[in-house]
Amino acid sequence: MRKLAWAARGTAAVAGALLAGALVAPSALANDDPTPKDTQAQADESKRCSVSRDVSSTVVAYSGAGGPLETVFRAATDRQGRAFLNDSRNPGVWINLGLLAGAPQCVSGTAVSVTEEDPGHLYITLLASNGVIRQAVCTTASGTPFTPANLPGACGAGFTPLAYTPVV
């Protein structure tokens, strides 16, 4: 019985040490990119903008003149503060919203919504880590899915700051 208690204490100590190491040490497995990168550049990038991930979505419920009925638009951020848009008509393609003029550099939150009219409008709202809210309005009249090539044309002026944002 005495040996069993000693072994249990030893196992608990080893498990605690492993847990502490996992919490303190960065995971090398988290980087799925097989190309080696400059570690100093990675460190500078993470100091510049490091946020938690965020995701939002909206579904189109109108179908006028070839409109995108039941299309799902999703916006998401990564831990480096970049924002991306996905159009369900183009599965697997995530468009970097940094392509649009005025996009914030460090995004901490996203929201997307659509109007119920023809032509419809997709509203993409991004919260920058400095508290400024920026919004882009994109036309969804076409039955063509958004791609990196056609999104800038559909979104016109790109992102503009919302006036009188109370969280700045």
Short mmCIF file of C-alpha atoms in Angstrom, two decimals:
data_model
loop_
_atom_site.label_atom_id
_atom_site.label_comp_id
_atom_site.label_asym_id
_atom_site.label_seq_id
_atom_site.Cartn_x
_atom_site.Cartn_y
_atom_site.Cartn_z
CA MET A 1 0.00 0.00 0.00
CA ARG A 2 2.87 2.32 0.85
CA LYS A 3 4.46 1.78 -2.58
CA LEU A 4 1.15 2.57 -4.28
CA ALA A 5 0.84 5.93 -2.48
CA TRP A 6 4.43 6.81 -3.35
CA ALA A 7 3.83 5.93 -7.02
CA ALA A 8 0.64 8.01 -7.09
CA ARG A 9 2.50 11.04 -5.68
CA GLY A 10 5.25 10.58 -8.26
CA THR A 11 2.74 10.31 -11.09
CA ALA A 12 0.95 13.46 -9.92
CA ALA A 13 4.25 15.35 -9.76
CA VAL A 14 5.21 14.27 -13.29
CA ALA A 15 1.75 15.17 -14.64
CA GLY A 16 1.97 18.59 -12.96
CA ALA A 17 5.39 19.23 -14.46
CA LEU A 18 4.19 18.24 -17.93
CA LEU A 19 1.13 20.48 -17.61
CA ALA A 20 3.23 23.43 -16.49
CA GLY A 21 5.63 22.88 -19.38
CA ALA A 22 2.76 22.69 -21.86
CA LEU A 23 1.34 25.98 -20.58
CA VAL A 24 4.66 27.82 -20.57
CA ALA A 25 6.40 26.48 -23.68
CA PRO A 26 5.10 27.47 -27.13
CA SER A 27 3.88 24.59 -29.23
CA ALA A 28 5.97 23.88 -32.30
CA LEU A 29 3.14 21.73 -33.66
CA ALA A 30 0.72 24.66 -33.82
CA ASN A 31 2.44 26.02 -36.93
CA ASP A 32 1.09 24.03 -39.89
CA ASP A 33 3.16 26.01 -42.40
CA PRO A 34 5.95 23.70 -43.67
CA THR A 35 8.11 26.60 -44.88
CA PRO A 36 10.69 27.82 -42.35
CA LYS A 37 10.33 31.42 -41.28
CA ASP A 38 12.61 33.90 -39.60
CA THR A 39 11.96 33.47 -35.87
CA GLN A 40 12.71 37.14 -35.17
CA ALA A 41 10.10 38.20 -37.74
CA GLN A 42 7.59 35.85 -36.09
CA ALA A 43 8.37 37.31 -32.67
CA ASP A 44 7.97 40.88 -33.97
CA GLU A 45 4.65 39.98 -35.62
CA SER A 46 3.26 38.39 -32.46
CA LYS A 47 4.26 41.43 -30.38
CA ARG A 48 2.62 43.73 -32.87
CA CYS A 49 -0.77 42.01 -32.92
CA SER A 50 -1.88 39.00 -30.94
CA VAL A 51 -5.61 38.53 -30.45
CA SER A 52 -8.02 35.71 -29.75
CA ARG A 53 -9.86 34.21 -32.70
CA ASP A 54 -13.34 35.36 -33.65
CA VAL A 55 -16.00 34.14 -36.09
CA SER A 56 -19.39 35.37 -37.28
CA SER A 57 -21.85 34.37 -40.00
CA THR A 58 -25.05 35.37 -41.77
CA VAL A 59 -27.39 33.62 -44.21
CA VAL A 60 -29.08 35.18 -47.25
CA ALA A 61 -32.86 34.58 -47.18
CA TYR A 62 -33.88 36.32 -50.43
CA SER A 63 -33.73 35.03 -53.98
CA GLY A 64 -34.47 37.92 -56.33
CA ALA A 65 -33.08 37.84 -59.88
CA GLY A 66 -30.52 35.10 -59.38
CA GLY A 67 -29.63 36.29 -55.89
CA PRO A 68 -27.63 34.10 -53.53
CA LEU A 69 -30.51 32.34 -51.66
CA GLU A 70 -29.24 30.39 -48.63
CA THR A 71 -25.68 31.54 -49.15
CA VAL A 72 -23.74 31.64 -45.90
CA PHE A 73 -21.17 34.39 -45.44
CA ARG A 74 -18.62 33.85 -42.67
CA ALA A 75 -15.98 36.18 -41.27
CA ALA A 76 -13.17 34.96 -39.06
CA THR A 77 -9.91 36.19 -37.58
CA ASP A 78 -6.67 34.42 -36.89
CA ARG A 79 -4.37 34.96 -33.92
CA GLN A 80 -2.31 37.51 -35.86
CA GLY A 81 -5.38 39.77 -36.21
CA ARG A 82 -6.02 39.14 -39.89
CA ALA A 83 -9.68 38.91 -40.99
CA PHE A 84 -11.03 36.57 -43.66
CA LEU A 85 -14.34 36.15 -45.51
CA ASN A 86 -15.84 32.88 -46.76
CA ASP A 87 -18.69 32.64 -49.27
CA SER A 88 -20.37 29.20 -49.04
CA ARG A 89 -20.79 29.19 -52.83
CA ASN A 90 -16.99 28.96 -53.02
CA PRO A 91 -16.22 26.19 -50.48
CA GLY A 92 -12.83 26.22 -48.83
CA VAL A 93 -11.86 29.69 -50.10
CA TRP A 94 -11.17 32.23 -47.37
CA ILE A 95 -10.50 35.73 -48.71
CA ASN A 96 -8.08 37.93 -46.77
CA LEU A 97 -10.06 41.10 -46.06
CA GLY A 98 -6.77 43.00 -46.03
CA LEU A 99 -7.28 43.17 -49.82
CA LEU A 100 -9.92 45.86 -49.28
CA ALA A 101 -8.93 49.50 -48.87
CA GLY A 102 -9.06 50.76 -45.29
CA ALA A 103 -8.97 47.30 -43.66
CA PRO A 104 -7.61 47.42 -40.10
CA GLN A 105 -4.24 45.78 -39.45
CA CYS A 106 -5.14 44.09 -36.15
CA VAL A 107 -8.74 42.80 -35.99
CA SER A 108 -10.16 41.53 -32.71
CA GLY A 109 -13.82 41.05 -33.70
CA THR A 110 -16.04 40.46 -36.74
CA ALA A 111 -19.70 40.78 -37.68
CA VAL A 112 -21.49 40.13 -40.98
CA SER A 113 -25.07 40.80 -42.03
CA VAL A 114 -27.08 41.02 -45.26
CA THR A 115 -30.07 43.04 -46.43
CA GLU A 116 -33.24 41.37 -47.65
CA GLU A 117 -33.54 43.15 -50.99
CA ASP A 118 -32.41 42.92 -54.56
CA PRO A 119 -29.66 43.94 -55.03
CA GLY A 120 -28.62 42.86 -51.56
CA HIS A 121 -25.78 44.21 -49.53
CA LEU A 122 -23.32 42.36 -47.34
CA TYR A 123 -22.13 44.41 -44.37
CA ILE A 124 -18.73 43.35 -43.04
CA THR A 125 -17.90 45.00 -39.73
CA LEU A 126 -14.46 44.66 -38.14
CA LEU A 127 -13.39 45.77 -34.68
CA ALA A 128 -9.74 46.78 -34.63
CA SER A 129 -7.72 46.06 -31.50
CA ASN A 130 -7.44 49.83 -30.93
CA GLY A 131 -11.26 50.05 -30.63
CA VAL A 132 -12.03 51.57 -34.04
CA ILE A 133 -14.93 49.91 -35.86
CA ARG A 134 -14.66 49.78 -39.65
CA GLN A 135 -17.33 48.63 -42.06
CA ALA A 136 -17.44 47.62 -45.72
CA VAL A 137 -20.65 47.36 -47.75
CA CYS A 138 -20.50 44.86 -50.60
CA THR A 139 -23.12 44.27 -53.32
CA THR A 140 -24.42 40.69 -53.51
CA ALA A 141 -26.62 41.10 -56.61
CA SER A 142 -24.56 38.72 -58.69
CA GLY A 143 -24.99 34.98 -58.47
CA THR A 144 -21.20 34.75 -58.69
CA PRO A 145 -19.40 33.78 -55.46
CA PHE A 146 -16.93 36.20 -53.95
CA THR A 147 -13.27 35.56 -54.77
CA PRO A 148 -10.09 37.55 -54.06
CA ALA A 149 -10.37 38.92 -57.62
CA ASN A 150 -13.97 40.21 -57.50
CA LEU A 151 -14.42 41.17 -53.82
CA PRO A 152 -12.71 44.60 -54.11
CA GLY A 153 -15.06 45.55 -56.98
CA ALA A 154 -18.13 44.39 -55.05
CA CYS A 155 -17.10 46.31 -51.94
CA GLY A 156 -16.41 49.65 -53.64
CA ALA A 157 -14.68 52.01 -51.20
CA GLY A 158 -13.65 49.18 -48.88
CA PHE A 159 -13.62 49.74 -45.13
CA THR A 160 -14.50 53.07 -43.60
CA PRO A 161 -14.50 53.92 -39.90
CA LEU A 162 -17.91 54.23 -38.27
CA ALA A 163 -18.35 57.75 -36.95
CA TYR A 164 -18.78 58.29 -33.23
CA THR A 165 -17.70 54.76 -32.26
CA PRO A 166 -18.19 54.71 -28.48
CA VAL A 167 -15.54 52.08 -27.73
CA VAL A 168 -12.49 54.01 -28.97
#
